[in-house]
């Protein structure tokens, strides 16, 4: 190999390595945050959107807990609107067909298996990162029950929406490649313990939040899932906000604020609300 060719190939290799490293570490170099956004309309009604994550540093949930307490102390009769699909019929818990269908729908977004249930995936992420899982015991600690409102759809409504959508659509179901990579990492409990994979998992989580902020971004390549998991639930939440006679503090996943055809931030602005303040919790 001539010295000139070697020099050219060497320079190309260095440029490629710099580009690859910059691309991989870019989420760590950017300000990635879970935001608290305060909106106000012409009637003086206040709506707070608190971007949430199923997995985050323990301190983040303390931060949210303090935000909620501050809100309740300054807003008489204020209500906390909670994300979380809930069961509206106890008999369905013992219905195998109902449970399997629910697992199938949730499994379109996150891995679900019979051994670990719905929380296994997030527990794997939390264990990998040394973070905590979102739970009533952290971000809702010491919050009065009478201020809490279930602001999500029921499991029964979710299944009905899914069945109706599937009947109208024959599209293939695909997950984003980033999600597949993250799923592969969380399958092997021995690999999860390594520092390198901890870095990879955190990288994809941060990148996911960055992606969610892009205009017209989606939660999944599957239109059915976007319509149900994002748009239908966001529409339900917006209707509840508008019907409420109280100021409200909303705790919903970050993707709901930015993604889909009914992103919460833009929808509130379109309904006459003005963003008056933003507080950022940097991850």
XYZ file of N, CA and C in Angstrom:
849
model
N 0.844 -1.189 0.000
C 0.000 0.000 0.000
C 0.883 1.244 0.000
N 0.607 2.171 -0.916
C 1.415 3.371 -0.997
C 1.200 4.244 0.236
N 2.187 5.067 0.524
C 2.109 5.952 1.697
C 0.955 6.947 1.561
N 0.699 7.386 0.317
C -0.363 8.355 0.085
C -1.731 7.724 0.347
N -1.935 6.472 -0.148
C -3.199 5.784 0.048
C -3.423 5.491 1.530
N -2.324 5.075 2.193
C -2.422 4.803 3.631
C -2.865 6.056 4.387
N -2.299 7.204 4.011
C -2.624 8.472 4.669
C -4.100 8.820 4.475
N -4.598 8.583 3.254
C -6.005 8.888 2.967
C -6.924 7.990 3.791
N -6.608 6.677 3.803
C -7.438 5.727 4.554
C -7.398 6.021 6.056
N -6.240 6.423 6.544
C -6.091 6.759 7.956
C -6.973 7.948 8.319
N -6.967 8.970 7.471
C -7.785 10.161 7.730
C -9.275 9.827 7.700
N -9.662 8.970 6.723
C -11.071 8.555 6.637
C -11.479 7.802 7.901
N -10.595 6.930 8.404
C -10.887 6.155 9.613
C -11.053 7.058 10.829
N -10.180 8.048 10.938
C -10.255 8.977 12.070
C -11.562 9.773 12.021
N -11.909 10.240 10.820
C -13.155 11.013 10.662
C -14.361 10.141 11.012
N -14.342 8.871 10.553
C -15.448 7.955 10.830
C -15.580 7.696 12.329
N -14.442 7.506 13.018
C -14.472 7.262 14.457
C -15.006 8.468 15.212
N -14.582 9.657 14.813
C -15.063 10.890 15.460
C -16.563 11.054 15.254
N -17.009 10.795 14.012
C -18.438 10.905 13.698
C -19.256 9.901 14.511
N -18.779 8.650 14.573
C -19.499 7.604 15.297
C -19.580 7.928 16.781
N -18.457 8.369 17.346
C -18.439 8.701 18.770
C -19.350 9.883 19.067
N -19.312 10.887 18.193
C -20.157 12.067 18.385
C -21.629 11.687 18.300
N -21.961 10.816 17.325
C -23.341 10.381 17.159
C -23.825 9.604 18.373
N -22.978 8.689 18.873
C -23.380 7.857 20.016
C -23.554 8.691 21.276
N -22.620 9.602 21.523
C -22.629 10.344 22.781
C -23.437 11.645 22.714
N -24.012 11.959 21.548
C -24.738 13.223 21.412
C -25.862 13.398 22.437
N -26.633 12.338 22.786
C -27.666 12.534 23.804
C -27.107 12.956 25.162
N -25.853 12.521 25.476
C -25.248 12.899 26.746
C -24.739 14.339 26.715
N -24.489 14.848 25.509
C -23.937 16.191 25.370
C -25.027 17.248 25.279
N -26.269 16.819 25.079
C -27.382 17.756 24.969
C -28.126 17.839 26.290
N -28.880 18.938 26.464
C -29.685 19.094 27.664
C -30.981 18.312 27.478
N -31.049 17.150 28.115
C -32.241 16.316 28.052
C -32.972 16.470 29.378
N -34.215 16.889 29.325
C -34.918 17.201 30.564
C -36.355 16.695 30.543
N -36.893 16.517 31.736
C -38.318 16.255 31.929
C -38.902 17.539 32.505
N -39.794 18.156 31.746
C -40.207 19.530 32.046
C -41.521 19.622 32.822
N -41.641 20.724 33.545
C -42.893 21.100 34.201
C -43.364 22.387 33.535
N -44.481 22.330 32.814
C -44.956 23.471 32.035
C -46.279 23.977 32.615
N -46.342 25.271 32.851
C -47.538 25.885 33.434
C -48.262 26.695 32.364
N -49.561 26.401 32.201
C -50.408 27.094 31.220
C -51.531 27.844 31.934
N -51.982 28.919 31.278
C -53.084 29.708 31.828
C -53.969 30.179 30.687
N -55.293 30.118 30.879
C -56.190 30.611 29.834
C -56.764 31.968 30.212
N -57.621 32.526 29.369
C -58.155 33.870 29.594
C -59.054 33.959 30.822
N -59.573 32.825 31.253
C -60.413 32.802 32.458
C -59.594 32.642 33.728
N -58.289 32.554 33.575
C -57.422 32.422 34.739
C -57.200 30.989 35.199
N -57.731 30.017 34.459
C -57.553 28.609 34.831
C -56.115 28.178 34.561
N -55.582 27.403 35.502
C -54.200 26.929 35.415
C -54.174 25.431 35.108
N -53.327 25.059 34.148
C -53.062 23.654 33.858
C -51.550 23.455 33.872
N -51.094 22.531 34.709
C -49.670 22.201 34.771
C -49.459 20.843 34.105
N -48.551 20.787 33.146
C -48.173 19.524 32.521
C -46.821 19.095 33.082
N -46.808 17.978 33.771
C -45.566 17.426 34.304
C -45.157 16.221 33.461
N -44.063 16.391 32.694
C -43.561 15.278 31.888
C -43.003 14.201 32.813
N -43.478 12.968 32.629
C -43.077 11.864 33.487
C -42.276 10.826 32.704
N -41.645 9.930 33.448
C -40.944 8.786 32.870
C -41.163 7.598 33.795
N -41.420 6.422 33.210
C -41.642 5.228 34.025
C -40.404 4.863 34.836
N -39.239 5.293 34.345
C -37.970 5.034 35.026
C -37.167 6.324 35.040
N -36.655 6.708 36.209
C -35.889 7.951 36.335
C -35.109 7.911 37.648
N -34.181 8.849 37.847
C -33.507 8.921 39.149
C -34.530 9.141 40.269
N -34.283 8.563 41.422
C -35.192 8.701 42.564
C -35.473 10.165 42.872
N -34.440 10.993 42.703
C -34.575 12.424 42.988
C -35.612 13.089 42.092
N -35.803 12.550 40.882
C -36.810 13.132 39.994
C -38.207 12.991 40.593
N -38.507 11.830 41.155
C -39.835 11.612 41.725
C -40.044 12.461 42.983
N -38.964 12.720 43.724
C -39.044 13.663 44.845
C -39.342 15.055 44.328
N -38.710 15.409 43.216
C -38.936 16.697 42.553
C -40.406 16.852 42.150
N -40.980 15.816 41.542
C -42.388 15.851 41.133
C -43.294 15.931 42.357
N -42.974 15.151 43.378
C -43.754 15.161 44.614
C -43.805 16.558 45.230
N -42.662 17.225 45.236
C -42.611 18.597 45.762
C -43.414 19.558 44.890
N -43.364 19.362 43.569
C -44.143 20.203 42.660
C -45.646 20.057 42.923
N -46.084 18.807 43.144
C -47.502 18.552 43.401
C -47.930 19.201 44.710
N -47.128 19.037 45.749
C -47.465 19.633 47.045
C -47.531 21.164 46.956
N -46.597 21.741 46.233
C -46.595 23.202 46.039
C -47.852 23.646 45.306
N -48.235 22.882 44.284
C -49.441 23.196 43.518
C -50.682 23.145 44.410
N -50.814 22.102 45.205
C -51.996 21.959 46.065
C -52.049 23.039 47.142
N -50.877 23.478 47.593
C -50.830 24.529 48.617
C -51.238 25.891 48.078
N -51.111 26.077 46.775
C -51.392 27.396 46.181
C -52.641 27.423 45.306
N -53.305 26.267 45.148
C -54.511 26.202 44.314
C -55.617 25.478 45.083
N -56.531 26.249 45.616
C -57.634 25.667 46.369
C -58.435 24.715 45.480
N -58.717 23.535 45.995
C -59.488 22.522 45.262
C -58.768 22.038 44.006
N -57.456 22.258 43.918
C -56.699 21.774 42.768
C -56.733 20.252 42.694
N -56.669 19.721 41.488
C -56.743 18.279 41.273
C -55.495 17.784 40.538
N -55.094 16.560 40.875
C -53.951 15.925 40.219
C -54.482 14.879 39.255
N -54.296 15.109 37.965
C -54.773 14.184 36.932
C -53.678 13.162 36.629
N -54.004 11.888 36.861
C -53.007 10.828 36.775
C -53.113 10.022 35.485
N -51.944 9.706 34.923
C -51.877 8.742 33.825
C -51.938 7.341 34.408
N -52.510 6.433 33.664
C -52.544 5.043 34.109
C -53.833 4.367 33.697
N -53.736 3.489 32.693
C -54.915 2.737 32.255
C -55.341 1.825 33.404
N -56.599 1.870 33.753
C -57.057 1.139 34.935
C -58.229 0.227 34.590
N -58.411 -0.787 35.443
C -59.468 -1.764 35.242
C -60.774 -1.260 35.848
N -61.828 -1.305 35.062
C -63.125 -0.792 35.503
C -64.095 -1.918 35.861
N -63.597 -3.169 35.772
C -64.456 -4.320 36.062
C -63.605 -5.421 36.682
N -63.753 -5.641 37.974
C -62.916 -6.601 38.687
C -63.041 -8.012 38.123
N -64.197 -8.349 37.578
C -64.404 -9.691 37.030
C -63.469 -9.977 35.853
N -63.048 -8.919 35.133
C -62.196 -9.112 33.956
C -60.794 -9.596 34.331
N -60.369 -9.344 35.572
C -59.042 -9.780 36.002
C -58.910 -11.294 35.932
N -60.015 -11.994 36.141
C -60.012 -13.453 36.108
C -60.375 -14.015 34.736
N -60.548 -13.127 33.768
C -60.891 -13.530 32.413
C -59.600 -13.659 31.592
N -59.197 -14.891 31.287
C -57.932 -15.119 30.597
C -57.877 -14.432 29.241
N -58.991 -14.450 28.523
C -59.029 -13.817 27.207
C -58.800 -12.318 27.327
N -59.406 -11.694 28.339
C -59.245 -10.259 28.571
C -57.784 -9.929 28.893
N -57.196 -10.704 29.813
C -55.812 -10.451 30.233
C -54.846 -10.647 29.071
N -55.037 -11.695 28.268
C -54.149 -11.955 27.136
C -54.252 -10.861 26.080
N -55.453 -10.361 25.864
C -55.621 -9.290 24.881
C -54.942 -8.014 25.369
N -55.050 -7.746 26.670
C -54.406 -6.566 27.238
C -52.885 -6.682 27.110
N -52.354 -7.875 27.370
C -50.917 -8.101 27.226
C -50.480 -7.926 25.778
N -51.318 -8.359 24.857
C -50.999 -8.229 23.434
C -50.883 -6.760 23.033
N -51.812 -5.943 23.509
C -51.803 -4.521 23.166
C -50.593 -3.829 23.779
N -50.378 -4.049 25.081
C -49.234 -3.435 25.759
C -47.935 -3.939 25.148
N -47.937 -5.209 24.737
C -46.747 -5.795 24.132
C -46.363 -5.187 22.796
N -47.269 -4.415 22.189
C -46.925 -3.700 20.964
C -45.960 -2.554 21.251
N -45.915 -2.101 22.516
C -45.087 -0.957 22.893
C -43.886 -1.392 23.723
N -44.102 -2.274 24.710
C -43.016 -2.744 25.559
C -43.106 -4.268 25.670
N -41.969 -4.937 25.959
C -42.011 -6.388 26.136
C -42.829 -6.760 27.371
N -43.702 -7.748 27.230
C -44.497 -8.251 28.354
C -44.410 -9.768 28.338
N -44.021 -10.358 29.476
C -44.029 -11.826 29.538
C -44.783 -12.277 30.781
N -45.132 -13.555 30.806
C -45.961 -14.092 31.882
C -45.234 -14.082 33.223
N -43.917 -14.165 33.198
C -43.159 -14.259 34.441
C -43.066 -12.915 35.167
N -42.741 -11.866 34.426
C -42.517 -10.556 35.067
C -43.705 -9.625 34.950
N -44.686 -9.951 34.094
C -45.877 -9.117 33.966
C -45.597 -7.800 33.270
N -46.450 -6.804 33.558
C -46.354 -5.520 32.866
C -45.184 -4.672 33.355
N -44.726 -4.900 34.594
C -43.682 -4.041 35.167
C -42.271 -4.581 34.942
N -42.144 -5.812 34.423
C -40.830 -6.432 34.304
C -39.856 -5.643 33.455
N -40.353 -5.094 32.348
C -39.493 -4.335 31.432
C -38.910 -3.108 32.131
N -39.780 -2.347 32.810
C -39.310 -1.129 33.477
C -38.406 -1.461 34.668
N -38.682 -2.576 35.340
C -37.809 -2.983 36.443
C -36.412 -3.299 35.926
N -36.331 -3.950 34.758
C -35.024 -4.243 34.157
C -34.265 -2.955 33.848
N -34.976 -1.976 33.289
C -34.330 -0.696 32.987
C -33.855 -0.013 34.266
N -34.715 -0.008 35.295
C -34.361 0.640 36.555
C -33.150 -0.033 37.195
N -33.146 -1.371 37.200
C -32.024 -2.113 37.778
C -30.737 -1.834 37.009
N -30.847 -1.730 35.682
C -29.672 -1.481 34.848
C -29.054 -0.124 35.152
N -29.902 0.876 35.279
C -29.428 2.250 35.420
C -29.196 2.668 36.865
N -29.656 1.849 37.809
C -29.568 2.256 39.206
C -30.555 3.367 39.514
N -31.635 3.420 38.730
C -32.684 4.420 38.924
C -33.873 3.792 39.646
N -34.949 4.535 39.749
C -36.163 4.058 40.411
C -37.286 3.930 39.390
N -38.286 3.119 39.729
C -39.501 3.037 38.923
C -40.543 4.001 39.466
N -41.303 4.593 38.564
C -42.405 5.461 38.978
C -43.421 4.650 39.789
N -43.804 5.164 40.951
C -44.798 4.480 41.768
C -45.511 5.474 42.668
N -46.661 5.059 43.176
C -47.412 5.918 44.097
C -46.604 6.221 45.351
N -45.674 5.334 45.686
C -44.897 5.509 46.912
C -43.831 6.582 46.797
N -43.477 6.984 45.565
C -42.482 8.056 45.466
C -43.121 9.383 45.047
N -43.636 9.483 43.843
C -44.096 10.809 43.401
C -45.438 11.224 43.994
N -46.194 10.264 44.547
C -47.483 10.608 45.177
C -47.440 10.457 46.700
N -46.260 10.394 47.260
C -46.120 10.229 48.700
C -46.765 11.393 49.453
N -47.647 11.052 50.392
C -48.318 12.038 51.260
C -49.238 12.993 50.501
N -49.663 12.615 49.308
C -50.628 13.424 48.556
C -52.041 12.936 48.920
N -52.945 13.834 49.309
C -54.300 13.419 49.722
C -55.039 12.699 48.595
N -55.672 11.596 48.934
C -56.397 10.804 47.938
C -57.519 11.580 47.271
N -58.137 12.495 48.012
C -59.276 13.216 47.439
C -58.869 14.237 46.379
N -57.551 14.443 46.230
C -57.083 15.363 45.181
C -56.683 14.623 43.916
N -56.663 13.277 43.981
C -56.205 12.455 42.864
C -57.368 12.067 41.954
N -57.143 12.177 40.644
C -58.182 11.861 39.656
C -57.613 10.914 38.605
N -58.295 9.803 38.377
C -57.918 8.908 37.278
C -58.315 9.584 35.965
N -57.307 10.017 35.215
C -57.589 10.808 34.013
C -57.291 10.047 32.731
N -57.151 8.743 32.842
C -56.832 7.917 31.681
C -58.063 7.117 31.275
N -57.949 6.380 30.177
C -59.045 5.504 29.764
C -58.959 4.192 30.539
N -60.026 3.427 30.530
C -60.028 2.133 31.203
C -59.432 1.061 30.295
N -59.056 -0.060 30.897
C -58.545 -1.182 30.109
C -59.603 -1.681 29.131
N -60.860 -1.623 29.561
C -61.960 -2.058 28.696
C -62.094 -1.138 27.479
N -61.927 0.164 27.696
C -61.982 1.122 26.583
C -60.792 0.937 25.650
N -59.630 0.638 26.224
C -58.428 0.409 25.416
C -58.634 -0.767 24.471
N -59.154 -1.866 24.993
C -59.373 -3.050 24.179
C -60.408 -2.792 23.090
N -61.457 -2.072 23.428
C -62.482 -1.746 22.435
C -61.907 -0.892 21.308
N -61.102 0.115 21.673
C -60.464 0.961 20.669
C -59.542 0.141 19.773
N -58.796 -0.760 20.385
C -57.857 -1.597 19.637
C -58.596 -2.512 18.660
N -59.646 -3.160 19.143
C -60.418 -4.066 18.279
C -61.014 -3.324 17.093
N -61.554 -2.140 17.366
C -62.152 -1.338 16.282
C -61.097 -0.919 15.273
N -59.915 -0.555 15.772
C -58.844 -0.100 14.886
C -58.304 -1.253 14.046
N -58.129 -2.414 14.671
C -57.613 -3.588 13.958
C -58.582 -4.005 12.858
N -59.864 -3.918 13.125
C -60.869 -4.287 12.124
C -60.826 -3.370 10.911
N -60.350 -2.137 11.124
C -60.292 -1.155 10.038
C -58.930 -1.093 9.364
N -57.949 -1.832 9.914
C -56.587 -1.695 9.406
C -55.931 -3.057 9.253
N -55.157 -3.206 8.166
C -54.415 -4.436 7.926
C -52.909 -4.171 7.907
N -52.491 -3.026 8.453
C -51.091 -2.643 8.371
C -50.197 -3.586 9.177
N -48.954 -3.807 8.745
C -48.036 -4.644 9.524
C -47.621 -3.931 10.802
N -47.337 -4.700 11.826
C -46.950 -4.127 13.118
C -45.441 -4.184 13.246
N -44.836 -3.027 13.312
C -43.385 -2.965 13.417
C -42.997 -2.063 14.575
N -41.912 -2.414 15.251
C -41.383 -1.582 16.325
C -40.191 -0.804 15.779
N -39.922 0.392 16.330
C -38.748 1.137 15.894
C -37.487 0.317 16.165
N -36.465 0.420 15.297
C -35.233 -0.336 15.517
C -34.592 -0.034 16.866
N -34.709 1.215 17.357
C -34.156 1.569 18.658
C -34.812 0.750 19.757
N -36.128 0.531 19.643
C -36.845 -0.239 20.648
C -36.387 -1.691 20.639
N -36.170 -2.243 19.436
C -35.705 -3.619 19.343
C -34.345 -3.791 20.015
N -33.442 -2.829 19.809
C -32.121 -2.911 20.415
C -32.227 -2.863 21.936
N -33.085 -1.989 22.439
C -33.265 -1.862 23.872
C -33.874 -3.135 24.446
N -34.816 -3.735 23.722
C -35.430 -4.983 24.170
C -34.397 -6.092 24.276
N -33.489 -6.178 23.274
C -32.465 -7.213 23.280
C -31.559 -7.077 24.501
N -31.228 -5.844 24.857
C -30.344 -5.602 25.989
C -30.984 -6.060 27.292
N -32.285 -5.809 27.438
C -32.945 -6.109 28.700
C -33.279 -7.581 28.870
N -33.104 -8.398 27.821
C -33.430 -9.822 27.926
C -32.402 -10.592 28.738
N -31.147 -10.185 28.663
C -30.078 -10.927 29.318
C -29.696 -10.227 30.618
N -30.078 -10.834 31.738
C -29.848 -10.206 33.035
C -28.357 -10.078 33.343
N -27.512 -10.992 32.803
C -26.078 -10.893 33.046
C -25.471 -9.715 32.292
N -25.922 -9.527 31.041
C -25.423 -8.401 30.248
C -25.843 -7.078 30.878
N -27.054 -7.059 31.424
C -27.595 -5.824 31.997
C -26.674 -5.253 33.062
N -25.965 -6.121 33.781
C -25.150 -5.659 34.901
C -23.888 -4.924 34.459
N -23.526 -5.013 33.182
C -22.285 -4.396 32.735
C -22.434 -2.891 32.575
N -21.347 -2.196 32.830
C -21.337 -0.737 32.735
C -21.592 -0.286 31.308
N -21.045 -1.036 30.332
C -21.215 -0.648 28.932
C -22.682 -0.659 28.538
N -23.409 -1.708 28.941
C -24.824 -1.775 28.591
C -25.653 -0.750 29.356
N -25.198 -0.397 30.543
C -25.845 0.688 31.272
C -25.758 1.975 30.455
N -24.591 2.191 29.859
C -24.385 3.359 29.015
C -25.305 3.323 27.801
N -25.425 2.144 27.175
C -26.266 2.004 25.993
C -27.736 2.266 26.331
N -28.199 1.661 27.430
C -29.599 1.831 27.825
C -29.909 3.298 28.093
N -29.027 3.963 28.827
C -29.273 5.376 29.131
C -29.248 6.204 27.858
N -28.366 5.836 26.936
C -28.267 6.566 25.666
C -29.585 6.505 24.908
N -30.181 5.302 24.829
C -31.433 5.150 24.097
C -32.599 5.822 24.807
N -32.581 5.827 26.131
C -33.639 6.513 26.874
C -33.586 8.020 26.635
N -32.392 8.576 26.710
C -32.228 10.014 26.467
C -32.593 10.364 25.034
N -32.155 9.519 24.086
C -32.469 9.769 22.681
C -33.966 9.703 22.444
N -34.646 8.802 23.158
C -36.102 8.701 23.022
C -36.808 9.983 23.428
N -36.333 10.606 24.501
C -36.932 11.872 24.944
C -36.635 12.977 23.937
N -35.423 12.981 23.396
C -35.063 13.971 22.369
C -35.960 13.797 21.144
N -36.145 12.538 20.715
C -36.980 12.256 19.548
C -38.420 12.696 19.774
N -38.896 12.528 21.002
C -40.282 12.874 21.317
C -40.556 14.359 21.109
N -39.526 15.182 21.215
C -39.711 16.635 21.077
C -39.788 17.091 19.618
N -39.458 16.205 18.689
C -39.518 16.577 17.278
C -40.968 16.727 16.838
N -41.241 17.736 16.078
C -42.598 17.946 15.574
C -43.066 16.748 14.759
N -44.328 16.386 14.959
C -44.963 15.288 14.217
C -44.303 13.944 14.470
N -43.570 13.809 15.566
C -42.959 12.520 15.872
C -44.021 11.552 16.382
N -43.686 10.270 16.374
C -44.635 9.252 16.792
C -44.010 8.385 17.870
N -44.852 7.685 18.612
C -44.367 6.778 19.639
C -43.871 5.490 19.023
N -44.464 5.082 17.915
C -44.198 3.771 17.329
C -44.425 3.855 15.824
N -43.797 2.953 15.065
C -44.031 2.908 13.624
C -45.430 2.408 13.291
N -46.092 1.819 14.264
C -47.417 1.253 14.084
C -48.486 2.328 14.285
N -49.202 2.680 13.215
C -50.205 3.738 13.290
C -51.316 3.403 14.281
N -51.668 2.119 14.364
C -52.719 1.696 15.302
C -52.340 2.048 16.732
N -51.103 1.765 17.106
C -50.643 2.043 18.464
C -50.595 3.538 18.726
N -50.131 4.313 17.757
C -50.107 5.764 17.934
C -51.505 6.323 18.143
N -52.461 5.823 17.358
C -53.835 6.312 17.463
C -54.438 6.017 18.823
N -54.106 4.844 19.386
C -54.716 4.427 20.645
C -53.909 4.892 21.851
N -52.622 4.526 21.878
C -51.789 4.796 23.046
C -51.537 6.293 23.228
N -51.461 7.029 22.128
C -51.227 8.476 22.224
C -52.509 9.279 22.020
N -53.025 9.262 20.798
C -54.069 10.214 20.416
C -55.381 10.024 21.176
N -55.861 8.794 21.279
C -57.136 8.554 21.960
C -57.048 8.935 23.430
N -55.947 8.572 24.065
C -55.790 8.887 25.491
C -55.586 10.380 25.706
N -54.822 11.032 24.812
C -54.645 12.483 24.930
C -55.963 13.225 24.733
N -56.760 12.779 23.771
C -58.066 13.412 23.543
C -58.957 13.271 24.771
N -58.928 12.083 25.371
C -59.706 11.836 26.590
C -59.255 12.775 27.706
N -57.936 12.912 27.855
C -57.388 13.787 28.904
C -57.765 15.244 28.669
N -57.631 15.715 27.447
C -57.973 17.111 27.135
C -59.442 17.383 27.455
N -60.329 16.454 27.123
C -61.758 16.620 27.437
C -61.981 16.708 28.940
N -61.254 15.900 29.702
C -61.383 15.951 31.156
C -60.882 17.276 31.717
N -59.790 17.791 31.152
C -59.260 19.090 31.591
C -60.291 20.188 31.346
N -60.897 20.178 30.172
C -61.841 21.233 29.824
C -63.130 21.145 30.640
N -63.497 19.945 31.083
C -64.700 19.778 31.886
C -64.468 20.086 33.360
N -63.209 20.102 33.770
C -62.891 20.307 35.177
C -63.156 21.756 35.593
N -63.687 21.924 36.779
C -63.923 23.271 37.314
C -62.743 23.741 38.157
N -61.745 22.879 38.326
C -60.583 23.188 39.159
C -59.335 23.379 38.307
N -58.338 24.022 38.890
C -57.018 24.022 38.279
C -56.479 22.595 38.373
N -55.693 22.178 37.386
C -55.246 20.786 37.369
C -53.741 20.677 37.162
N -53.191 19.641 37.772
C -51.775 19.293 37.634
C -51.747 17.909 36.998
N -51.207 17.814 35.785
C -51.257 16.575 35.006
C -49.907 15.875 35.045
N -49.905 14.591 35.441
C -48.677 13.790 35.409
C -48.820 12.741 34.304
N -48.221 13.031 33.152
C -48.314 12.125 31.996
C -46.935 11.954 31.377
N -46.720 10.793 30.747
C -45.440 10.505 30.103
C -45.030 11.577 29.113
N -43.724 11.808 29.015
C -43.206 12.886 28.166
C -43.687 12.784 26.726
N -43.806 11.565 26.198
C -44.233 11.401 24.807
C -45.609 12.009 24.564
N -46.478 11.955 25.563
C -47.832 12.496 25.407
C -47.813 14.020 25.227
N -46.787 14.672 25.737
C -46.716 16.135 25.632
C -46.357 16.580 24.218
N -45.560 15.757 23.513
C -44.984 16.201 22.247
C -45.419 15.414 21.013
N -45.860 14.169 21.194
C -46.016 13.270 20.056
C -47.461 13.091 19.606
N -47.587 12.551 18.385
C -48.888 12.186 17.848
C -49.642 13.346 17.225
N -50.916 13.092 16.897
C -51.765 14.111 16.277
C -52.460 14.993 17.303
N -52.408 14.588 18.598
C -53.031 15.391 19.655
C -52.008 15.618 20.776
N -50.859 16.206 20.465
C -49.859 16.444 21.513
C -50.408 17.430 22.543
N -50.211 17.144 23.811
C -50.855 17.929 24.857
C -50.477 19.408 24.825
N -49.193 19.695 24.609
C -48.747 21.091 24.633
C -49.434 21.907 23.537
N -49.352 21.431 22.305
C -49.937 22.173 21.186
C -51.464 22.206 21.276
N -52.061 21.133 21.768
C -53.520 21.095 21.865
C -54.018 22.114 22.885
N -53.338 22.230 24.018
C -53.721 23.245 25.008
C -53.589 24.650 24.427
N -52.518 24.885 23.691
C -52.329 26.204 23.060
C -53.464 26.488 22.077
N -53.869 25.471 21.333
C -54.967 25.638 20.372
C -56.308 25.856 21.067
N -56.402 25.444 22.322
C -57.640 25.627 23.090
C -57.627 26.924 23.897
N -56.668 27.784 23.646
C -56.668 29.097 24.292
C -55.780 29.237 25.515
N -54.929 28.244 25.754
C -54.015 28.315 26.904
C -52.668 28.877 26.467
N -52.077 29.687 27.341
C -50.771 30.285 27.072
C -49.744 29.711 28.035
N -48.596 29.318 27.497
C -47.512 28.816 28.336
C -46.884 29.991 29.083
N -46.903 29.914 30.421
C -46.393 31.048 31.210
C -45.091 30.747 31.936
N -44.758 29.450 32.096
C -43.468 29.138 32.718
C -43.065 27.695 32.420
N -41.762 27.457 32.440
C -41.215 26.119 32.222
C -40.093 25.877 33.197
N -40.161 24.741 33.877
C -39.099 24.323 34.793
C -38.536 23.003 34.281
N -37.220 22.870 34.233
C -36.598 21.698 33.649
C -35.864 20.876 34.698
N -36.119 19.558 34.677
C -35.339 18.629 35.476
C -34.396 17.919 34.512
N -33.096 18.198 34.645
C -32.124 17.637 33.699
C -31.759 16.202 34.103
N -31.861 15.309 33.145
C -31.490 13.915 33.378
C -29.977 13.721 33.219
